[in-house]
mmCIF file of C-alpha atoms in Angstrom:
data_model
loop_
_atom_site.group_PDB
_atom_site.id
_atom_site.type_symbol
_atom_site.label_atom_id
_atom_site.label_comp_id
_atom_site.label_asym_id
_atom_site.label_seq_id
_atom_site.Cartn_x
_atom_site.Cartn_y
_atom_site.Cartn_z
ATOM 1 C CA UNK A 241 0.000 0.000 0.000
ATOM 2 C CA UNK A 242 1.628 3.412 -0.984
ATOM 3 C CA UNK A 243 1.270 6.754 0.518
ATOM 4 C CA UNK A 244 -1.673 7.819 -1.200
ATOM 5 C CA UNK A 245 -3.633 4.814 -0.523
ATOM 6 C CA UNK A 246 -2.746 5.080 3.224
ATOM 7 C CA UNK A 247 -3.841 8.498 3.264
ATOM 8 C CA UNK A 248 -6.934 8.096 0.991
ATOM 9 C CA UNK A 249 -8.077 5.014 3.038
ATOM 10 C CA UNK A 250 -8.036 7.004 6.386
ATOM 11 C CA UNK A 251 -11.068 7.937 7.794
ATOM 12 C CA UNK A 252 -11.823 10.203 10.963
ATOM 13 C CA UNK A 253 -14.244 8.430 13.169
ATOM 14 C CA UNK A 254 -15.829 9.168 16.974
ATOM 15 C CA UNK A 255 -15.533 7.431 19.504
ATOM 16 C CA UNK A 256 -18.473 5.108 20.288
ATOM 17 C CA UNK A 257 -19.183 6.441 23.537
ATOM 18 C CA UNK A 258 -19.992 9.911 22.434
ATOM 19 C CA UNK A 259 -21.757 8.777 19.344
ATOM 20 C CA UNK A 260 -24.220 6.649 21.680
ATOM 21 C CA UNK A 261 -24.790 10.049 24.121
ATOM 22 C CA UNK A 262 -24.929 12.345 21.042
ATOM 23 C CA UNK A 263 -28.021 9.806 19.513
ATOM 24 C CA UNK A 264 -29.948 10.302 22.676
ATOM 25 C CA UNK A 265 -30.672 13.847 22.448
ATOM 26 C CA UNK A 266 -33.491 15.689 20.530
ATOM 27 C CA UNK A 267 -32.676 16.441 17.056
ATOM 28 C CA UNK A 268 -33.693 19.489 14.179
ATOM 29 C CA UNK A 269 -34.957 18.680 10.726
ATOM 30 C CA UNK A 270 -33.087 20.900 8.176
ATOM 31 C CA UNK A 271 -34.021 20.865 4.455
ATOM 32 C CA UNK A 272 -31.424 20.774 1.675
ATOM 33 C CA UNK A 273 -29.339 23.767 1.284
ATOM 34 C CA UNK A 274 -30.152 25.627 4.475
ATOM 35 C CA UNK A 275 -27.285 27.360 5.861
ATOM 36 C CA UNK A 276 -26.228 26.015 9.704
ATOM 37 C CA UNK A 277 -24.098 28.729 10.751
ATOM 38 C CA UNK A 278 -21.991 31.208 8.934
ATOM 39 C CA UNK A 279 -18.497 32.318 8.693
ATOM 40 C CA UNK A 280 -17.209 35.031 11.169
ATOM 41 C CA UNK A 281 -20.357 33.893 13.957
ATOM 42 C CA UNK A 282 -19.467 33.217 17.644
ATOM 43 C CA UNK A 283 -19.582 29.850 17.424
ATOM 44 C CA UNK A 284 -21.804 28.796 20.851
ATOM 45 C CA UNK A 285 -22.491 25.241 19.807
ATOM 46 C CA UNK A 286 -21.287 22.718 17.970
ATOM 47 C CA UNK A 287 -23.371 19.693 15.847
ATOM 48 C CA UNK A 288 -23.609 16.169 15.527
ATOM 49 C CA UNK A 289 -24.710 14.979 12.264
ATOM 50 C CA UNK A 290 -27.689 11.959 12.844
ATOM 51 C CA UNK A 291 -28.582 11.691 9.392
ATOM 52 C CA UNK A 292 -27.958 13.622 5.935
ATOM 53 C CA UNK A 293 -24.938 15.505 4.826
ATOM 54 C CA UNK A 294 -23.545 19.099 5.507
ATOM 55 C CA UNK A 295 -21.127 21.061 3.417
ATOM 56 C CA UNK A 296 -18.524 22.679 4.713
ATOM 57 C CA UNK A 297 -16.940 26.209 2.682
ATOM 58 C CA UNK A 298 -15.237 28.957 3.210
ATOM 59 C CA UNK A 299 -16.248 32.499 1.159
ATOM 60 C CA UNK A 300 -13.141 35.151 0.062
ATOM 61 C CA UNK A 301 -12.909 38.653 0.273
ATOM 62 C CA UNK A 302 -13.882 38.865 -3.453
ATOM 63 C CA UNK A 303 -17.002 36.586 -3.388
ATOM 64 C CA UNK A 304 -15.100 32.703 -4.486
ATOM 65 C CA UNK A 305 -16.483 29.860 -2.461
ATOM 66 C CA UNK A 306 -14.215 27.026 -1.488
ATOM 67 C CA UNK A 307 -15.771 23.705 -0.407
ATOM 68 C CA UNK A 308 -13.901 22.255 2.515
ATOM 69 C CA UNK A 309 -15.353 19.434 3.018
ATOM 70 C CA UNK A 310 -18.653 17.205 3.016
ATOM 71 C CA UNK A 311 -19.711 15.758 6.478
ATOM 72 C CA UNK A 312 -21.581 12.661 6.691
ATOM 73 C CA UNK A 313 -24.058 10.989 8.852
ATOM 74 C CA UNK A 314 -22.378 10.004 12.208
ATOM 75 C CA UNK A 315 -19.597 12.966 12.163
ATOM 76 C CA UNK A 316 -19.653 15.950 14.122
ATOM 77 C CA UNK A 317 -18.716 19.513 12.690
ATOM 78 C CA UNK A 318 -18.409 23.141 13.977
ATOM 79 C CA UNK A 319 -16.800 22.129 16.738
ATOM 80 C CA UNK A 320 -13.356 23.971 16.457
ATOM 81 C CA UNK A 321 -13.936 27.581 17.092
ATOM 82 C CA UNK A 322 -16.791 26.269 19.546
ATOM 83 C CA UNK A 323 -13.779 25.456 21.547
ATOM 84 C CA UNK A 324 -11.160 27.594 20.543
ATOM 85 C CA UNK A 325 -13.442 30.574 21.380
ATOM 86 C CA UNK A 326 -12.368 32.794 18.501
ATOM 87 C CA UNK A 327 -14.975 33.356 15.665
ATOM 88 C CA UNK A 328 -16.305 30.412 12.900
ATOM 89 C CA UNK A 329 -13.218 30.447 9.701
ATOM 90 C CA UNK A 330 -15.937 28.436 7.794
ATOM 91 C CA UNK A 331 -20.125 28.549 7.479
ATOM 92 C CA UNK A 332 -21.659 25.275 6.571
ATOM 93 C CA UNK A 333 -24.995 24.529 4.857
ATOM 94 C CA UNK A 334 -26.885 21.173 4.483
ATOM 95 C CA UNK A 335 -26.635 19.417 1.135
ATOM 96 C CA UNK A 336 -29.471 17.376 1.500
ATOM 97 C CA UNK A 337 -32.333 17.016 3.957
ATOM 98 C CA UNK A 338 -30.910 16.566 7.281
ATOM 99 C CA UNK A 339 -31.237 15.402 10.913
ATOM 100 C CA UNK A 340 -28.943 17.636 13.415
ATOM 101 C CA UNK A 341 -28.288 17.880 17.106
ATOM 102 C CA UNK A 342 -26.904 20.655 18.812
ATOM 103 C CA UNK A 343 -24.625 20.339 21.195
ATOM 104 C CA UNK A 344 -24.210 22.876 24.090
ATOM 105 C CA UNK A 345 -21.210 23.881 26.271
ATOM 106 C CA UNK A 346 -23.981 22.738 29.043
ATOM 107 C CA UNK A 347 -23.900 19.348 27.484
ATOM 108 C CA UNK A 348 -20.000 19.003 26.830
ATOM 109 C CA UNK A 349 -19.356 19.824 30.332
ATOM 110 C CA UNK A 350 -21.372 17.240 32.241
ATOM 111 C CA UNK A 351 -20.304 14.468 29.204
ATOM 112 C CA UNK A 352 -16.788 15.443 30.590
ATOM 113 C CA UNK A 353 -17.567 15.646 34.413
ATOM 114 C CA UNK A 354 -19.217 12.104 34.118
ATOM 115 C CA UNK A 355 -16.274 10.800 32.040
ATOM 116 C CA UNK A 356 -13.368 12.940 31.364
ATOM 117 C CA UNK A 357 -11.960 10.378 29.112
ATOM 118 C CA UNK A 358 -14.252 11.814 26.897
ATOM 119 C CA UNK A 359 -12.123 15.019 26.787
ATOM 120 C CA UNK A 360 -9.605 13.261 25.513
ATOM 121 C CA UNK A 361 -11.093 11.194 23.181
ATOM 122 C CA UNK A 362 -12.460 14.968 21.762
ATOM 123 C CA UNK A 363 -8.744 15.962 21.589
ATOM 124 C CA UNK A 364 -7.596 12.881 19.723
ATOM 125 C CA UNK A 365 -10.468 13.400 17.307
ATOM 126 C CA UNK A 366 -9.596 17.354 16.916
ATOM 127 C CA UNK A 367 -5.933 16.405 16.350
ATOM 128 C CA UNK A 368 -6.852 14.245 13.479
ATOM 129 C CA UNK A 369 -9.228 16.858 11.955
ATOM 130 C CA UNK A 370 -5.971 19.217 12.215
ATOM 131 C CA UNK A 371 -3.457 16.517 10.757
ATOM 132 C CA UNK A 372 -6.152 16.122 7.403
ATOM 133 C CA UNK A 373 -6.895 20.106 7.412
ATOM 134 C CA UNK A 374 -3.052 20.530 6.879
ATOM 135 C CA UNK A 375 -2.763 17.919 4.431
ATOM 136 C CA UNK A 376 -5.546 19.331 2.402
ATOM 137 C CA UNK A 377 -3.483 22.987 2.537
ATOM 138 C CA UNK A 378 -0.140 21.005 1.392
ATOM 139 C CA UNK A 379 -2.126 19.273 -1.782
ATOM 140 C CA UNK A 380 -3.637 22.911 -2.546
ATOM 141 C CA UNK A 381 -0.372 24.537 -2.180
ATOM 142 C CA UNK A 382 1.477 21.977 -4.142
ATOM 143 C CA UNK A 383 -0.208 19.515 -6.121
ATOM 144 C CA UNK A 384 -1.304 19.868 -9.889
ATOM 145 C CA UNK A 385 -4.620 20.600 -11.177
ATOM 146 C CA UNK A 386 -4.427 16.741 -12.619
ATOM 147 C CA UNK A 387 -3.314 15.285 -9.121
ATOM 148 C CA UNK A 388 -6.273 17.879 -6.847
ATOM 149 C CA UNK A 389 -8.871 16.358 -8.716
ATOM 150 C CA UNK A 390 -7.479 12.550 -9.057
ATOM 151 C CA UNK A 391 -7.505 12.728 -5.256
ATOM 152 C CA UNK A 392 -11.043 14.220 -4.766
ATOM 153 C CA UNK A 393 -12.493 11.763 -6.533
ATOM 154 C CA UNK A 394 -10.463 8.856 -5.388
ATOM 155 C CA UNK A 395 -12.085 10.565 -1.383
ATOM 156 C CA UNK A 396 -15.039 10.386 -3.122
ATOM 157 C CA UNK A 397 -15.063 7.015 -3.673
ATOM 158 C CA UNK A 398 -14.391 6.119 -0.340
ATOM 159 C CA UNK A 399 -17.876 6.528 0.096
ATOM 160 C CA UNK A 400 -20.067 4.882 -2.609
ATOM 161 C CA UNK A 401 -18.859 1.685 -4.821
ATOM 162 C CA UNK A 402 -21.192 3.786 -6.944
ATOM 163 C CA UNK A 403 -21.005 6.638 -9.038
ATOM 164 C CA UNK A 404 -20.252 10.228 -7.503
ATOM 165 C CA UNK A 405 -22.473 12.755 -7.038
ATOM 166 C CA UNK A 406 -21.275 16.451 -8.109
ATOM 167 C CA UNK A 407 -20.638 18.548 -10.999
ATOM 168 C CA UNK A 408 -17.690 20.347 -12.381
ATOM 169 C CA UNK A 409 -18.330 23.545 -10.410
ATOM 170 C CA UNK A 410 -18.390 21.474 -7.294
ATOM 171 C CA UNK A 411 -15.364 19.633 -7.888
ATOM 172 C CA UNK A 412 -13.873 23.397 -9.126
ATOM 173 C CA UNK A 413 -14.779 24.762 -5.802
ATOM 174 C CA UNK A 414 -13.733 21.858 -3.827
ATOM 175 C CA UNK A 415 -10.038 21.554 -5.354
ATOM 176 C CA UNK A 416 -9.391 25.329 -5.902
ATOM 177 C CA UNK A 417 -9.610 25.206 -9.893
ATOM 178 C CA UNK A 418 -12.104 26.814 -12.557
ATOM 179 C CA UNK A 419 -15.120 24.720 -13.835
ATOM 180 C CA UNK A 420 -13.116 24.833 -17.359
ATOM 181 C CA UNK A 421 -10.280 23.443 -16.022
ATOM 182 C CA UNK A 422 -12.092 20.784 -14.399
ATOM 183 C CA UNK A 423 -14.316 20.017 -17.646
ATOM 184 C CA UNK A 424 -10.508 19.454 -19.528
ATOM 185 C CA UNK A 425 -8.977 16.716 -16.888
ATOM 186 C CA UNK A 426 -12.020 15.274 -16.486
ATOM 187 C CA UNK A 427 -12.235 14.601 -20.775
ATOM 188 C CA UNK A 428 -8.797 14.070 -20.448
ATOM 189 C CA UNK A 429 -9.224 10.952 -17.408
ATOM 190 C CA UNK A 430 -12.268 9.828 -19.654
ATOM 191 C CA UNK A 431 -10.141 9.607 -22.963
ATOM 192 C CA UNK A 432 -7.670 7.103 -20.782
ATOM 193 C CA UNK A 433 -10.899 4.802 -19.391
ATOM 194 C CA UNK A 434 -9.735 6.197 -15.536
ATOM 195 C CA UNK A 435 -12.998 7.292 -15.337
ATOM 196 C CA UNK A 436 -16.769 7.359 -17.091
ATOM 197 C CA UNK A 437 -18.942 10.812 -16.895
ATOM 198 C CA UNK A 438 -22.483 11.546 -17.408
ATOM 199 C CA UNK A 439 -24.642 14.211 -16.155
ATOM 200 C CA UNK A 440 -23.933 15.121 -12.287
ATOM 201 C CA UNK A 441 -21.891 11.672 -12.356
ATOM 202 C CA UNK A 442 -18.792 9.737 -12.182
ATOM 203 C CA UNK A 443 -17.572 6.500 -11.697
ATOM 204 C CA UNK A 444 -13.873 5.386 -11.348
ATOM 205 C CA UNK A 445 -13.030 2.841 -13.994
ATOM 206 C CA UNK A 446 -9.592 2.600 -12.980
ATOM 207 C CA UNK A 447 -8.309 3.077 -9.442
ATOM 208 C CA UNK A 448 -4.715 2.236 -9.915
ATOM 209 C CA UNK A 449 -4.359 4.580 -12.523
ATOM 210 C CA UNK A 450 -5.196 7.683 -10.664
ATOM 211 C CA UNK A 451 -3.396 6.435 -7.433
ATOM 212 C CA UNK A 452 0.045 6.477 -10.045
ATOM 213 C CA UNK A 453 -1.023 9.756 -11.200
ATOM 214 C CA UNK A 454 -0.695 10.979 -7.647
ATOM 215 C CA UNK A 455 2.556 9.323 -6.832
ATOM 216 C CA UNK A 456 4.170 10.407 -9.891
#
């Protein structure tokens, strides 16, 4: 197994005690494309994600939306400037109808004060949010256009033995590159049979052949 696939196959999951606690409390119905909290709020909660998916982005001074990442049912999110105390560096919106708990500094204090293992199983998972964050700001920094959206889809497929869901101008704003630019490596991955597109689709034809794309 290389780098990549190490990487790639690494997942960031919570500990089973605090997904069982989290489960038990009373939960908010959000429809697709509602906005959870934006960037530059006090953050004064933070969520656990029961069913659904939320987006997380970031918006520049000039208007450009960058997709950070896509949470999934059973994650947690928000919770960084919850405890860091300083403002939200991100807003997140659902991307499809969702069930959401929100979790108070009330609540995270008497999860500790019962178990204060806990705490540390929150700093293990925060650490490992930090080490991915950073990798993600390495691959932006560095990689190629070719290699930013080899990987993205290879994440991508981490979650579906299906086809992926997105278009060009999400894949764009996830990876940092113009829908154009996408359009061309993605005709250019088809050409090679890496991949197979159709509308809002895409299935990975050939694994190994992107992985070698990113170690070359």
């Amino acid at each position: 197994m290389n780098k990549w696939e190490l990487f790639l196959g690494h997942k960031i999951g919570m500990p089973a005690e605090l997904f069982e606690i989290f489960n038990t409390k009373p939960s908010q119905m959000f429809k697709n494309n509602q906005i959870i909290y934006r960037q530059g709020e006090i953050a004064e909660n933070f969520y656990y994600l029961k069913e659904g998916k939320v987006q997380a982005f970031v918006n520049s001074l000039d208007g450009l939306e960058k997709i950070l990442t896509i949470y999934k049912k059973g994650e947690i999110f928000g919770e960084a400037s919850f405890f860091d105390g300083f403002p939200r560096m991100s807003s997140a919106r659902t991307f499809s109808d969702s069930e959401i708990i929100t979790i108070t500094k009330a609540d995270i204090i008497i999860y500790f004060q019962k178990e204060p293992l806990f705490a540390l199983n929150f700093i293990e998972l925060l650490s490992q949010k930090v080490r991915m964050l950073s990798n993600e700001i390495d691959n932006i920094s560095f990689l190629s256009a070719e290699k930013r959206i080899a990987q993205y889809l290879l994440n991508k497929n981490l979650y579906t033995n299906f086809s992926i869901d997105c278009t060009h101008e999400d894949i764009g704003k996830a990876v940092g590159v113009s829908r154009i630019t996408v359009s061309r490596i993605l005709n250019k991955f088809s050409k090679h049979q890496w991949i197979y597109t159709k509308y809002r689709k895409i299935l990975i034809l050939n694994q190994n052949a992107l992985l070698k794309l990113l170690e070359s």
